[in-house]
Structure formats: structure tokens, C-alpha cells
Short mmCIF file of C-alpha atoms in Angstrom, two decimals:
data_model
loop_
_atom_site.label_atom_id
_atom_site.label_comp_id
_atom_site.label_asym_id
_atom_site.label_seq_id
_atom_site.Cartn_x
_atom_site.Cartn_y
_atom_site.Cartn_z
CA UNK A 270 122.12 118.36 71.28
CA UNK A 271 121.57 115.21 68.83
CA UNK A 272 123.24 112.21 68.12
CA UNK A 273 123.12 109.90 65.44
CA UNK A 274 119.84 112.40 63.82
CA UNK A 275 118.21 112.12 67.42
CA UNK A 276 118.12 113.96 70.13
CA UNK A 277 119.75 113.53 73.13
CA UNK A 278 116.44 112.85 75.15
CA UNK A 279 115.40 110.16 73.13
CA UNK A 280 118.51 108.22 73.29
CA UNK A 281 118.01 108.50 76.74
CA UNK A 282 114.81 107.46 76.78
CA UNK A 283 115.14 104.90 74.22
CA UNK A 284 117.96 103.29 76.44
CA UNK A 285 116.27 103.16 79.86
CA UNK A 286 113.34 101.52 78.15
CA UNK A 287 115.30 99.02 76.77
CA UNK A 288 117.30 98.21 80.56
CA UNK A 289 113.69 98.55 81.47
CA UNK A 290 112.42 95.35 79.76
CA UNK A 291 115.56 93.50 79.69
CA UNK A 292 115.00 93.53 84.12
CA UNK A 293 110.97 92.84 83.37
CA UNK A 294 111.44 89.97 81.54
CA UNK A 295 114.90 88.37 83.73
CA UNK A 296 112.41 88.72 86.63
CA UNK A 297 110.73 86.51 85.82
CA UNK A 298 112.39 84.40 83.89
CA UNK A 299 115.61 83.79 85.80
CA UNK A 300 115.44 80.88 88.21
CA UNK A 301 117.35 82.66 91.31
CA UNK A 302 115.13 84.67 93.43
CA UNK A 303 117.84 86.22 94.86
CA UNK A 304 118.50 87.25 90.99
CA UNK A 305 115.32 87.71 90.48
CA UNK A 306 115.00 90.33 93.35
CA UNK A 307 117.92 92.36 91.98
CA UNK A 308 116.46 92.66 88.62
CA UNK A 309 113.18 94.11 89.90
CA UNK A 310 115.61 96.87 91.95
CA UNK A 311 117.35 97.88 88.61
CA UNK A 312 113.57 98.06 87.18
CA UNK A 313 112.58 100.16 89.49
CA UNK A 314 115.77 102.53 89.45
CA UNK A 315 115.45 102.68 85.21
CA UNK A 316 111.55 103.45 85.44
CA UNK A 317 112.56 106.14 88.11
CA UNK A 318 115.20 107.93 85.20
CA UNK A 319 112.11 107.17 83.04
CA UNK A 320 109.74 109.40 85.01
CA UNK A 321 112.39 111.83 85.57
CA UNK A 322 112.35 112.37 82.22
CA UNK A 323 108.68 113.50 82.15
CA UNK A 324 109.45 115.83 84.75
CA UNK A 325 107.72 113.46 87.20
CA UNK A 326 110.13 113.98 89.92
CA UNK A 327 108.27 113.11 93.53
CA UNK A 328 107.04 109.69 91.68
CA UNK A 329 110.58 108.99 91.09
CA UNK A 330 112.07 109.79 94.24
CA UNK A 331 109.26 107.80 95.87
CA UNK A 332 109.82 104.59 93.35
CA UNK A 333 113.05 104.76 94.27
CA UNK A 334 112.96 105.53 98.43
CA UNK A 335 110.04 103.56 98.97
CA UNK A 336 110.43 100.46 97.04
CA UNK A 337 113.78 100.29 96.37
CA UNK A 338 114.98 101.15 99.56
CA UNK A 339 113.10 99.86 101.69
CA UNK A 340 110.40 97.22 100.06
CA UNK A 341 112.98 95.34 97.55
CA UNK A 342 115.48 95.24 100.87
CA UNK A 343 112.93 93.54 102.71
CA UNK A 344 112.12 91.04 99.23
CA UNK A 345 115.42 90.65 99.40
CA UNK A 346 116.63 89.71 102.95
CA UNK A 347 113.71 87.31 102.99
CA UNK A 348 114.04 85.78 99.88
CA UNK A 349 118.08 85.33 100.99
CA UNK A 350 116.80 84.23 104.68
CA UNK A 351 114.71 81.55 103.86
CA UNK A 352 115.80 78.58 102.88
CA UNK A 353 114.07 77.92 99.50
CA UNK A 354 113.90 74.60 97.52
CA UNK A 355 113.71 75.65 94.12
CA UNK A 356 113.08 72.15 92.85
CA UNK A 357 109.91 71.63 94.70
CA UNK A 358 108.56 75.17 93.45
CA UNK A 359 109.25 73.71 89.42
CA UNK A 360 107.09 70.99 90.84
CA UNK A 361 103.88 71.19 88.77
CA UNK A 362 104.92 74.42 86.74
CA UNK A 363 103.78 73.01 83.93
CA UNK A 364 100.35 71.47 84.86
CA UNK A 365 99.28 75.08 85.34
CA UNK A 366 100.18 76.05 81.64
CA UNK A 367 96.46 75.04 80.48
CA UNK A 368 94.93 77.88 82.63
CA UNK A 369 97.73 80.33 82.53
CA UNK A 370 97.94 80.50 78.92
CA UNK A 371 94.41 81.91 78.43
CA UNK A 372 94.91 83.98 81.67
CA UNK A 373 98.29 85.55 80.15
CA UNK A 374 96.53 86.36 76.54
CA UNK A 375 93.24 88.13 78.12
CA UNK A 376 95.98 90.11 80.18
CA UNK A 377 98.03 90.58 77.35
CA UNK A 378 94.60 91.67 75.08
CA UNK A 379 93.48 94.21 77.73
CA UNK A 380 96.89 96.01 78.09
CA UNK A 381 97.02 96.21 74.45
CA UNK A 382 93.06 97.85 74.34
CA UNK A 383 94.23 100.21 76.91
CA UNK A 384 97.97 101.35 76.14
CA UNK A 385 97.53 100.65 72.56
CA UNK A 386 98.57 103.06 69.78
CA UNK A 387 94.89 104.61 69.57
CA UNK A 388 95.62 105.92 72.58
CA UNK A 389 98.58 107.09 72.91
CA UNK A 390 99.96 106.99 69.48
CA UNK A 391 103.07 108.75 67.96
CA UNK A 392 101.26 112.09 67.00
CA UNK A 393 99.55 112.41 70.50
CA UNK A 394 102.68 112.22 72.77
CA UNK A 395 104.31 115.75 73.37
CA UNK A 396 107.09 116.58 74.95
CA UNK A 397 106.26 118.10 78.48
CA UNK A 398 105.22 122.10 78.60
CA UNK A 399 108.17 123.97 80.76
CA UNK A 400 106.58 125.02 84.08
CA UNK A 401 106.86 128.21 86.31
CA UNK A 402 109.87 128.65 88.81
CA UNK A 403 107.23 128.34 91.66
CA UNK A 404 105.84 125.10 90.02
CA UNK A 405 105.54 121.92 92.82
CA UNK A 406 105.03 118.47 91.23
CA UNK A 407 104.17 116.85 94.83
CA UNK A 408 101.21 119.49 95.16
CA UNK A 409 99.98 119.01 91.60
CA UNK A 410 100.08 114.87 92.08
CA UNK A 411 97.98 115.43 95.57
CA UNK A 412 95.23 118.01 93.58
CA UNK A 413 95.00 115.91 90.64
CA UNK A 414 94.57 112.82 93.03
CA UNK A 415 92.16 114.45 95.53
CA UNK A 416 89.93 116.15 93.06
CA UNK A 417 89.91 114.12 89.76
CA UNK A 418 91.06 110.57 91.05
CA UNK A 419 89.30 110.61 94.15
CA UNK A 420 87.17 107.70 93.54
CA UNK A 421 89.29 105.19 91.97
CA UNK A 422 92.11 106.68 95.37
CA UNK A 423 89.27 105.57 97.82
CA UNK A 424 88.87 102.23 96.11
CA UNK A 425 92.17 101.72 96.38
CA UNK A 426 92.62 101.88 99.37
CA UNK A 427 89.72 99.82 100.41
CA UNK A 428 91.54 96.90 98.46
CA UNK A 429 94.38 97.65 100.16
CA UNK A 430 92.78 97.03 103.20
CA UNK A 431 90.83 93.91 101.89
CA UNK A 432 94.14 92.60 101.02
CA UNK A 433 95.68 93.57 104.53
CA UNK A 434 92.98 91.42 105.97
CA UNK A 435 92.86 88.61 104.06
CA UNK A 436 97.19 88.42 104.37
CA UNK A 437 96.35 88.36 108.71
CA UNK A 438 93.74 86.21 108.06
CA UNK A 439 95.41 83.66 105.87
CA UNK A 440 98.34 83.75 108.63
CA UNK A 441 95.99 83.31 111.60
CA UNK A 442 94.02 80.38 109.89
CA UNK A 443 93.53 77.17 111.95
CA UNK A 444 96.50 75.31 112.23
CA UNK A 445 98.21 72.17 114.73
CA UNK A 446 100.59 75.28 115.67
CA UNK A 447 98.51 78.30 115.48
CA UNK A 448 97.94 80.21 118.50
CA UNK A 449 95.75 82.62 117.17
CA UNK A 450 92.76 83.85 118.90
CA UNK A 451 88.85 84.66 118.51
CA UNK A 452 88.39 88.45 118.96
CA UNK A 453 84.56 87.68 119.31
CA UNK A 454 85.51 85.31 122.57
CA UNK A 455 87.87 88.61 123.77
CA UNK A 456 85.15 90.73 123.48
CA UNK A 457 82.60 88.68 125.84
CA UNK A 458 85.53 88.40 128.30
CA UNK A 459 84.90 89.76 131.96
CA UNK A 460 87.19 90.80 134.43
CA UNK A 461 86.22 88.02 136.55
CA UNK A 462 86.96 85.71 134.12
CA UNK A 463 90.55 86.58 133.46
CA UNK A 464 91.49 87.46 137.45
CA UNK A 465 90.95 86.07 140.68
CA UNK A 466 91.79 87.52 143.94
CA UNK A 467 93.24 85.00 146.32
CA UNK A 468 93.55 85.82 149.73
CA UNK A 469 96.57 84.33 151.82
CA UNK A 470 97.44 84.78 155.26
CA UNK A 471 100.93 86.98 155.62
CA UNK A 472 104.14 84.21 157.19
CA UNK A 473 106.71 86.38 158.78
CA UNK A 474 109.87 84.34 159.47
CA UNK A 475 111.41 84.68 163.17
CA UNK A 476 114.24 86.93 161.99
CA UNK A 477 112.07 89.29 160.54
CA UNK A 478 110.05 89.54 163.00
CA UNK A 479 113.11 90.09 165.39
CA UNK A 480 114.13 92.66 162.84
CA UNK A 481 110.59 94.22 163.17
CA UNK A 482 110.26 94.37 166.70
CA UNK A 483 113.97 96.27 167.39
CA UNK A 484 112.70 99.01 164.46
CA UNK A 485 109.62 99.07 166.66
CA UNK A 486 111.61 99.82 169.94
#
């Protein structure tokens, strides 16, 4: 089926990609967060139709379950939660410019080395090879990943964690308010340190000692 001289596919394609950077770029350039939050969610569900496209269906079920429903909610209800002054976040904006120009342009110079058209150029994309009836996506992602990818998966996760750390240790850091705690100092702690065992002498009050002494006849 073609339309207009192309086929269907492509004007698919074609269109999702264009949604796709009209979200990327209000993102970030629209000055509600609240706005800004909804934009990445109708990223995400266009790069999901994108992947479903290259037959790339457990990545786009997981785009959308994982971070649409349930990571961009959370962004969300934060983001509408807190109460945000947006004029004290423009504060400074621009001071920044002189380092995140040169930051921006070395990003923008790798992406370019990497995804650039030597790469993946017209005459090396091809349109994805049909696969068997028995064929499972999800188990060829997790051999691919396991057996090709294994180092750069372990790394990954190790940043992960890095990053986990750093986020509890950034929260915990000393503070008038914090209440945080040394884990060394836990670990030296003895029983006798924490508990004490006071011994007091039992009162019994007349009536239940009355009380006692009838049960006891």
C-alpha cells in the first residue's frame, strides 16, 4: 500500500519521528514542568510506535509500562506536588551559557561521529527480515544482552548502583535537620549499650491483692 509514491510504512515512520522531536525539543524548551512532563510521556509513547515498527516489540511494551506508566507518573505527581518557583530556577540561567555552550557542541559532535550517516547511512538500513512463527523477541534481547553485551550490561549496572549511592548519600549529607546515622558507629554497637535491665520491686494495690487472695481460697 503507498501513498503519495511512498509506502505506507514510511509515512508512518516519517510521522512518529517528526511527533518524536517536536516532544524532544518542547521538553525542554517549554517553561511548565508540568508541560514539560507530558511532553516526555508523548515521547516516549511515539518512540514506542517507533520500535514497533522494527519489530522491537518487548522494548516497546517496556518503554511504555515502565516509564510511562509508572516513572513519568511519579515525574509527574512530584513535579505537580511540589511547590516550584519557576522564577528562582531562571535565576542564573544564563551565567551558565559560557560552559554549556562548549558542553552542548562536544555532545552534539560525538552523537554526530556515532549516529552519523557513515554509519548508518541510507544504503545500509534494511527493512527487518520476517521471522519464524516460533520467533520470541524478549528471548533474543536477553541472548544478545547476556552473550554479546555482557560487559558494557555489567557496567551498567555498576553505575547504576554508583548513582543509587551517591542519590542516598547526597540525601543523608550533614544537615541542621538531618537525622541520618553512621553505619560504622551501628556496627560497634553492643547490646549493652542499647539496653539496660532495670530491676523494680512488684506494688500490688490492696484490691488486687484482695482479688488475689479470694482466687487463692
Amino acid at each position: 500500500m503507498t501513498f503519495f509514491g511512498l509506502p505506507f510504512q514510511d509515512i508512518v515512520f516519517y510521522t512518529l519521528a517528526a511527533i518524536l522531536l517536536y516532544a524532544g525539543l518542547r521538553v525542554i524548551t517549554t517553561r511548565n514542568p508540568v508541560y514539560a512532563a507530558l511532553y516526555l510521556v508523548l515521547a516516549f509513547f511515539t518512540a514506542a510506535g517507533i520500535w514497533l515498527l522494527l519489530q522491537a516489540e518487548f522494548l516497546a511494551i517496556v518503554l511504555v509500562l515502565v516509564y510511562v506508566g509508572a516513572v513519568m507518573v511519579l515525574f509527574l505527581f512530584v513535579v505537580m506536588m511540589l511547590d516550584i518557583n519557576l522564577d528562582r530556577l531562571r535565576e542564573g540561567f544564563w551565567s551558565a551559557l559560557p560552559v554549556a555552550l562548549p558542553v552542548g557542541g562536544l555532545m552534539a559532535v560525538e552523537m554526530v561521529m556515532i549516529v552519523g550517516v557513515r554509519n548508518f547511512g541510507v544504503d545500509k538500513v534494511a527493512a527487518p527480515a520476517p521471522h519464524p512463527a516460533d520467533y520470541s523477541n524478549t528471548a533474543e534481547l536477553g541472548r544478545v544482552l547476556y552473550t554479546d553485551y555482557l560487559l558494557p550490561f555489567e557496567l551498567a549496572s555498576v553505575v547504576l548502583l554508583v548513582a543509587i549511592v551517591a542519590a542516598i548519600a547526597l540525601t543523608l549529607r550533614d544537615r541542621k535537620d538531618s537525622k541520618s546515622m553512621d553505619p560504622a558507629k551501628q556496627v560497634l554497637v553492643k547490646k549493652a549499650d542499647r539496653m539496660r535491665i532495670v530491676k523494680m520491686q512488684a506494688e500490688v494495690t490492696k484490691a488486687a491483692a484482695t482479688e488475689n487472695a479470694e482466687e487463692a481460697k
